[in-house]
XYZ file of C-alpha atoms in Angstrom:
366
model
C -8.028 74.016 156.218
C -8.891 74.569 159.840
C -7.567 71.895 162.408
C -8.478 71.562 166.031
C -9.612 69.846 168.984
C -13.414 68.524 170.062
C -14.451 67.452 173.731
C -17.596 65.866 174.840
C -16.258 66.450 178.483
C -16.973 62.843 180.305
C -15.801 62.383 183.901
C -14.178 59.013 183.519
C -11.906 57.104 186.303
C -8.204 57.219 185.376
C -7.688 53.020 185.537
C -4.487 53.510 186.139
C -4.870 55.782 189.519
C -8.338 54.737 190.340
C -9.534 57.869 190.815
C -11.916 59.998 188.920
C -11.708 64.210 188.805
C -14.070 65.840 190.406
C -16.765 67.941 187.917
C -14.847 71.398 189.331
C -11.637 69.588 187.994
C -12.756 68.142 184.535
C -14.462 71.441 183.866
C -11.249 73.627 184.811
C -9.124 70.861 182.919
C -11.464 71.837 179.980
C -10.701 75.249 179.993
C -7.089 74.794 180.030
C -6.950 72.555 177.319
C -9.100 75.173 175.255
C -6.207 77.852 175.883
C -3.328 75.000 175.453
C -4.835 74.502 171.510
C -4.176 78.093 170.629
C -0.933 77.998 172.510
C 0.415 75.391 169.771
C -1.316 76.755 166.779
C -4.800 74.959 166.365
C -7.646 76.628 164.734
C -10.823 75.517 166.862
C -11.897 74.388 169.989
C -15.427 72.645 169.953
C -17.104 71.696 173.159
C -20.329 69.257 173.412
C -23.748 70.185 175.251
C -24.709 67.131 178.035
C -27.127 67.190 180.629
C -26.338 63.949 181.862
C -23.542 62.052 183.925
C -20.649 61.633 183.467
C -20.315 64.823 181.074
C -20.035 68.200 182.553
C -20.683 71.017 179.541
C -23.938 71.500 180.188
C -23.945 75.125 179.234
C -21.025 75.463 176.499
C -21.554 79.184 176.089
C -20.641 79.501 179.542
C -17.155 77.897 178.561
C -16.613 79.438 174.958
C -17.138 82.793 176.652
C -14.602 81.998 179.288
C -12.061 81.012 176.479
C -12.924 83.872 174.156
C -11.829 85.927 177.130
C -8.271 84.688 177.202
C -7.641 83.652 173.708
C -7.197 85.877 170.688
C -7.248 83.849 167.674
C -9.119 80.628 168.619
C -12.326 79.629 166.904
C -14.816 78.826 169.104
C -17.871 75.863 168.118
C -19.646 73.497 169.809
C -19.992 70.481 168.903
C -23.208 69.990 169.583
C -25.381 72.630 170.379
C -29.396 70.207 171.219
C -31.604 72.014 168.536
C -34.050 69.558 169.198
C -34.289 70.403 173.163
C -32.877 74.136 173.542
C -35.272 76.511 172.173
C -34.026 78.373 169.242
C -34.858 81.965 170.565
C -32.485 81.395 173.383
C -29.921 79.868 170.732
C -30.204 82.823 168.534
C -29.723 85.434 171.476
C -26.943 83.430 173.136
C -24.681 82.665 170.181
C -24.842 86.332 168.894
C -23.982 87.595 172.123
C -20.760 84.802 172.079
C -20.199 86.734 168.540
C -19.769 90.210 170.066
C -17.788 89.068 173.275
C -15.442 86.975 170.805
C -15.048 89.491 167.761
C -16.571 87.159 165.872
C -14.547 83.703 166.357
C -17.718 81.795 166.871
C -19.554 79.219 164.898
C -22.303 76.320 166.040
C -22.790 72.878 164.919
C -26.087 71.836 165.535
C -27.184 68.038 166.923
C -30.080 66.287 167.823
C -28.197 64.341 170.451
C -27.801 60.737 171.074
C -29.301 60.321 174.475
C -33.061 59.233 174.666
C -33.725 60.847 178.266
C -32.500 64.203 177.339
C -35.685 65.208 175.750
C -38.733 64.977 178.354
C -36.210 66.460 180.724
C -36.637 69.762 178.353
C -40.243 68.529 177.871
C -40.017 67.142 174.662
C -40.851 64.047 173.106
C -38.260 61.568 171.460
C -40.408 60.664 168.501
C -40.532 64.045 167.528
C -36.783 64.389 166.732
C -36.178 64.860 163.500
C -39.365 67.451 163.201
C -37.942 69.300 166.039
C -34.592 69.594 164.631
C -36.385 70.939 161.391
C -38.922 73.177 162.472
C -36.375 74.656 165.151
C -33.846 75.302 162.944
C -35.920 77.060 160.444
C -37.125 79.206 162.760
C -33.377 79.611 164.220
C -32.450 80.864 160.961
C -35.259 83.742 160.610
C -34.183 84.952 164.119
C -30.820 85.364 163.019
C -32.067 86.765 159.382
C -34.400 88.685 159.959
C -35.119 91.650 162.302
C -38.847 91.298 162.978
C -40.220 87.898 163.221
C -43.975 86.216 162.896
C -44.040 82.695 163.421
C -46.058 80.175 164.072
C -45.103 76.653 164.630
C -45.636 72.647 166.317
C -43.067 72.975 169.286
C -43.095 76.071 171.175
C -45.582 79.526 171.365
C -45.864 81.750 168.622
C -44.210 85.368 168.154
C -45.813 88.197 167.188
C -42.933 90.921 165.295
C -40.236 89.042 167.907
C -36.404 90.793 167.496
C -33.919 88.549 169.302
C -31.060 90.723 170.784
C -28.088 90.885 170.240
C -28.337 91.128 166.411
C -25.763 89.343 164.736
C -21.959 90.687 164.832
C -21.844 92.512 161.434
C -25.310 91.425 159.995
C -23.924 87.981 159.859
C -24.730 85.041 162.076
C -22.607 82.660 163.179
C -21.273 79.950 160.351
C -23.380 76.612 161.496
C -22.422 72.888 160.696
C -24.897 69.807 161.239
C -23.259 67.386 163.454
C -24.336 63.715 162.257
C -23.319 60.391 163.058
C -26.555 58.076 161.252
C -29.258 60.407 160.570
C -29.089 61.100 156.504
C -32.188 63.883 157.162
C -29.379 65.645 158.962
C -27.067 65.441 156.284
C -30.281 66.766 153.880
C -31.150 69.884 155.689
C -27.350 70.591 156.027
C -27.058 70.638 152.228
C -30.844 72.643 152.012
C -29.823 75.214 153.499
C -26.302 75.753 152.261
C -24.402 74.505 155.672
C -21.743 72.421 156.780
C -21.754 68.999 157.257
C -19.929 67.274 160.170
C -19.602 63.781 160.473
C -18.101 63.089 164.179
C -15.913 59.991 162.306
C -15.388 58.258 165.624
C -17.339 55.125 166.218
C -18.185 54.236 162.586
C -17.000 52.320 160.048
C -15.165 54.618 157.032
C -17.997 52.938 154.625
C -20.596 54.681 156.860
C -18.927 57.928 157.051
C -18.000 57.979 152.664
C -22.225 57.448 152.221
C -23.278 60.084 154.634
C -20.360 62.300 152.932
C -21.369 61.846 149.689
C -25.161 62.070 149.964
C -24.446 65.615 151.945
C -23.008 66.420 148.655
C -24.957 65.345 146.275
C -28.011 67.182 148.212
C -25.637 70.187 148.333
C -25.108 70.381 144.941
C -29.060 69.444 144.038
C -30.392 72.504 145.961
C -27.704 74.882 144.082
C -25.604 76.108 146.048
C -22.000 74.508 144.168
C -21.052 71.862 143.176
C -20.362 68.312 145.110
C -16.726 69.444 145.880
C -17.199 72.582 147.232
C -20.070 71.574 149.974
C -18.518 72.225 153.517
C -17.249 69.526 155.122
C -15.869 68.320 158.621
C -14.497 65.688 160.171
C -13.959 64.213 163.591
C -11.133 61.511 164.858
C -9.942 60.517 168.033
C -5.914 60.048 168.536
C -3.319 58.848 170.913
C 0.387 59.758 169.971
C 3.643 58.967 171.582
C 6.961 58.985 169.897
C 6.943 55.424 168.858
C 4.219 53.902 168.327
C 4.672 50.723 170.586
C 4.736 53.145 173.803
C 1.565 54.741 172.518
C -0.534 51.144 172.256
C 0.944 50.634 176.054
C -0.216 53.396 177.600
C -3.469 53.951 175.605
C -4.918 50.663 176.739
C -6.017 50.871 179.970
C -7.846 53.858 179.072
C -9.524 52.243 175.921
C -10.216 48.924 177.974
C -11.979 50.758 180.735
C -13.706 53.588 179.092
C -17.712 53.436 179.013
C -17.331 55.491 175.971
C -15.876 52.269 174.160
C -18.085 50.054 175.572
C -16.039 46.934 176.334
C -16.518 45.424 172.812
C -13.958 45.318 170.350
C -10.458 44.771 171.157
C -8.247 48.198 171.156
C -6.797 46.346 167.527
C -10.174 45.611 166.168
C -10.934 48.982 166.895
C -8.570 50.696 165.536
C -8.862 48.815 162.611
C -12.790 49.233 162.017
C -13.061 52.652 162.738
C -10.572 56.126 162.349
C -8.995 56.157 166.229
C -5.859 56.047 165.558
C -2.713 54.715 168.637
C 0.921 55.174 167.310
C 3.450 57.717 166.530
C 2.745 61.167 165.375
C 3.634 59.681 161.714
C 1.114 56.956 161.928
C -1.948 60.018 163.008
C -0.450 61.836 159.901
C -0.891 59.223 157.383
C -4.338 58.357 158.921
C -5.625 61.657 158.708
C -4.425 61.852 154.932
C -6.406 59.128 154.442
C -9.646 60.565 155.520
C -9.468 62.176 152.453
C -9.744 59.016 149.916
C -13.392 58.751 151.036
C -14.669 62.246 151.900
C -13.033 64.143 148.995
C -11.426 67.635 150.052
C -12.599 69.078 153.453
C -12.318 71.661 155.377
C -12.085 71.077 158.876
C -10.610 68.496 160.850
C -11.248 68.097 164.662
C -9.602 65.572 166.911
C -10.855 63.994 169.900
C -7.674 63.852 172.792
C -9.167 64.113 176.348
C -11.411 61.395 176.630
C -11.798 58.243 178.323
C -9.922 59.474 182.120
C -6.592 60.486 180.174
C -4.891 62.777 182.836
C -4.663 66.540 181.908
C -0.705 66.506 181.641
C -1.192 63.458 179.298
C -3.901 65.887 177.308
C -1.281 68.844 177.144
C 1.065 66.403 175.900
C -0.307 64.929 173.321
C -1.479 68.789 171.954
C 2.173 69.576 172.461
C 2.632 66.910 169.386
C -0.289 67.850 167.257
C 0.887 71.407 167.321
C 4.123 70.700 166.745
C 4.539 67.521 164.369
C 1.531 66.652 163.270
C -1.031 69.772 162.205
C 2.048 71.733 160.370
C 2.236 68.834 158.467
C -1.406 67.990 157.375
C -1.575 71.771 156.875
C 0.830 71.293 153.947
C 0.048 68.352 152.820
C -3.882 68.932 152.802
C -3.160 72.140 150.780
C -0.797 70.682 148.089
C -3.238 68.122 147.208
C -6.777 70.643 147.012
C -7.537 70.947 144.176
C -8.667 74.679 142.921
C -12.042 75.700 143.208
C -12.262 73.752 146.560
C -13.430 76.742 148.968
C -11.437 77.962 152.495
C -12.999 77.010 155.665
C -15.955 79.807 156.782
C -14.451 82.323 159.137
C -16.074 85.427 160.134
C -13.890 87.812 158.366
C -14.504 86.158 155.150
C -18.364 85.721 155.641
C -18.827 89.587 156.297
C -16.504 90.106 153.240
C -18.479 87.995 151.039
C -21.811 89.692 152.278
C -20.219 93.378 151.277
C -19.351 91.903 147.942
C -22.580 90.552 146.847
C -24.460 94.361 146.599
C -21.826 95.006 144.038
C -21.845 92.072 142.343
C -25.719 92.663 141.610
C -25.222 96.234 140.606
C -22.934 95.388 137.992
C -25.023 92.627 136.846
């Protein structure tokens, strides 16, 4: 099981300084916390795709290419890459270059994104989410599949015997997840095509995140590709840890009762309650995690949220000082003790390329 860290990169005001970092600060503070996960053992780094204040990673290439630079064993994802407004020729070309500078430690998780002004800034029409999302991503997937493309679509110009460049690293594209938080014909064309599913498991209720879950896996298992348990799945979660769990309610909530991202609703206890953030000790984020798994079966992936809401970056290092050291050994074991076999291994490059050598063979002999 793979375990890691997401950011969505908001510049938020630290309530208890008063002052917010400058973009050249949160971006920098971004990068550091990138190279701080593989310092203390995580698996994956995933950074969000914003083109609107407060958030900074406009162009997360830009960053995962910086990182790939200075890490060696770091998987690198966003987690969200617009398919709706980016357009899936430059998608194709810039992800398989990210392949070849990283060695392969790349993968994508595709979103239509939650804010409504993003799209006729890239010219495109709200309405037409969903189709955009499907017709781009089809298209995404013959540029990556194929060598010479003829298309002809809604949303953009048709090619005529198109070859993105770079090809793929090893004839095999990056391993793509569908980032959802409500949209089940998200969850659908995950499971069409084979994919993985993410559900960001921040802001919704655990009911929410079991239906979207489960109908990912049904779908999965409808269009052939396994069965129910072995679909792909990932999960998000936002923590704060301290070493009792008091102290970590205490200092989280300023932070929670100021943040835009929370929106000044439910109490820090309601919150906590209704949804998977999780304030205590690194015992308490342990047990919670474990949980996750009641209602969305085995997974493999698990991505925490720690650097939002104006934390300060030596709080951030901190509290991925504690994941890497009490808390992820621990889920590691405890998440593999209880899978069950027949479950399948998070993608990784390495494997992917392996499994594409293998199946020649297996047809021969068949």
């Amino acid at each position: 099981m793979q375990f890691g860290i997401f950011t969505v990169g908001d510049v938020t005001t630290d309530p208890t300084t008063g002052r917010a970092p400058s973009e050249h600060e949160r971006i920098k503070a971004m990068l550091a916390i990138a190279q701080k996960a593989e310092e203390v053992g995580l698996d994956v780094f995933a950074t969000g795709e914003h083109h609107n204040p407060p958030f900074v990673p406009s162009s997360p290439t830009t960053m995962l290419g910086y990182v790939a630079a200075r890490t060696e064993n770091l998987i690198l994802s966003t987690s969200t890459t617009l398919i709706t407004t980016n357009d899936p020729v430059k998608i194709a070309e810039d992800f398989a270059m990210l392949q070849h500078v990283a060695d392969g430690r790349v993968d994508v998780m595709m979103g239509r994104g939650n804010t409504g002004p993003v799209y006729p800034w890239f010219g495109k029409d709200i309405r037409d989410g969903i189709d955009l999302a499907i017709e781009n991503y089809a298209l995404l997937r013959r540029l990556w599949d194929e060598e010479a493309v003829t298309w002809k679509g809604k949303f953009r110009t048709p090619l005529q015997s198109f070859t993105s460049t770079p090809r793929p690293l090893d004839g095999v594209a990056p391993f793509v997840w569908h980032g959802s938080i409500r949209s089940p014909e998200i969850a659908e064309q995950a499971a069409y095509y084979g994919d993985g599913f993410f559900h960001n498991n921040i802001f919704w209720p655990t009911s929410h995140t079991e239906q979207m879950v489960n109908l990912y896996r049904q779908r999965y298992a409808h269009y052939g590709h396994g069965t129910p348990e072995q679909a792909i799945v990932g999960l998000g979660g936002q923590v704060f840890m301290n070493r009792n769990s008091q102290d970590a309610v205490r200092r989280f909530r300023p932070y929670f009762d100021n943040a835009p991202v929370y929106g000044h609703g439910p109490s820090l206890e309601e919150f906590t309650a209704q949804t998977p953030l999780t304030v205590g000790s690194p015992q308490q984020v342990i047990e919670r995690t474990l949980s996750f798994r009641d209602y969305a079966g085995d997974y493999q992936r698990q991505l925490f949220l720690v650097d939002h809401a104006g934390l300060p970056l030596k709080t951030v290092l901190e509290q991925l000082d504690l994941l890497g050291e009490e808390v992820v050994p621990v889920l590691r074991k405890e998440f593999a003790n209880l899978r069950p076999a027949g479950v399948p291994d998070a993608p990784t490059h390495s494997a992917r390329v392996a499994a594409a050598q293998e199946a020649p063979k297996e047809e021969t002999r068949g």
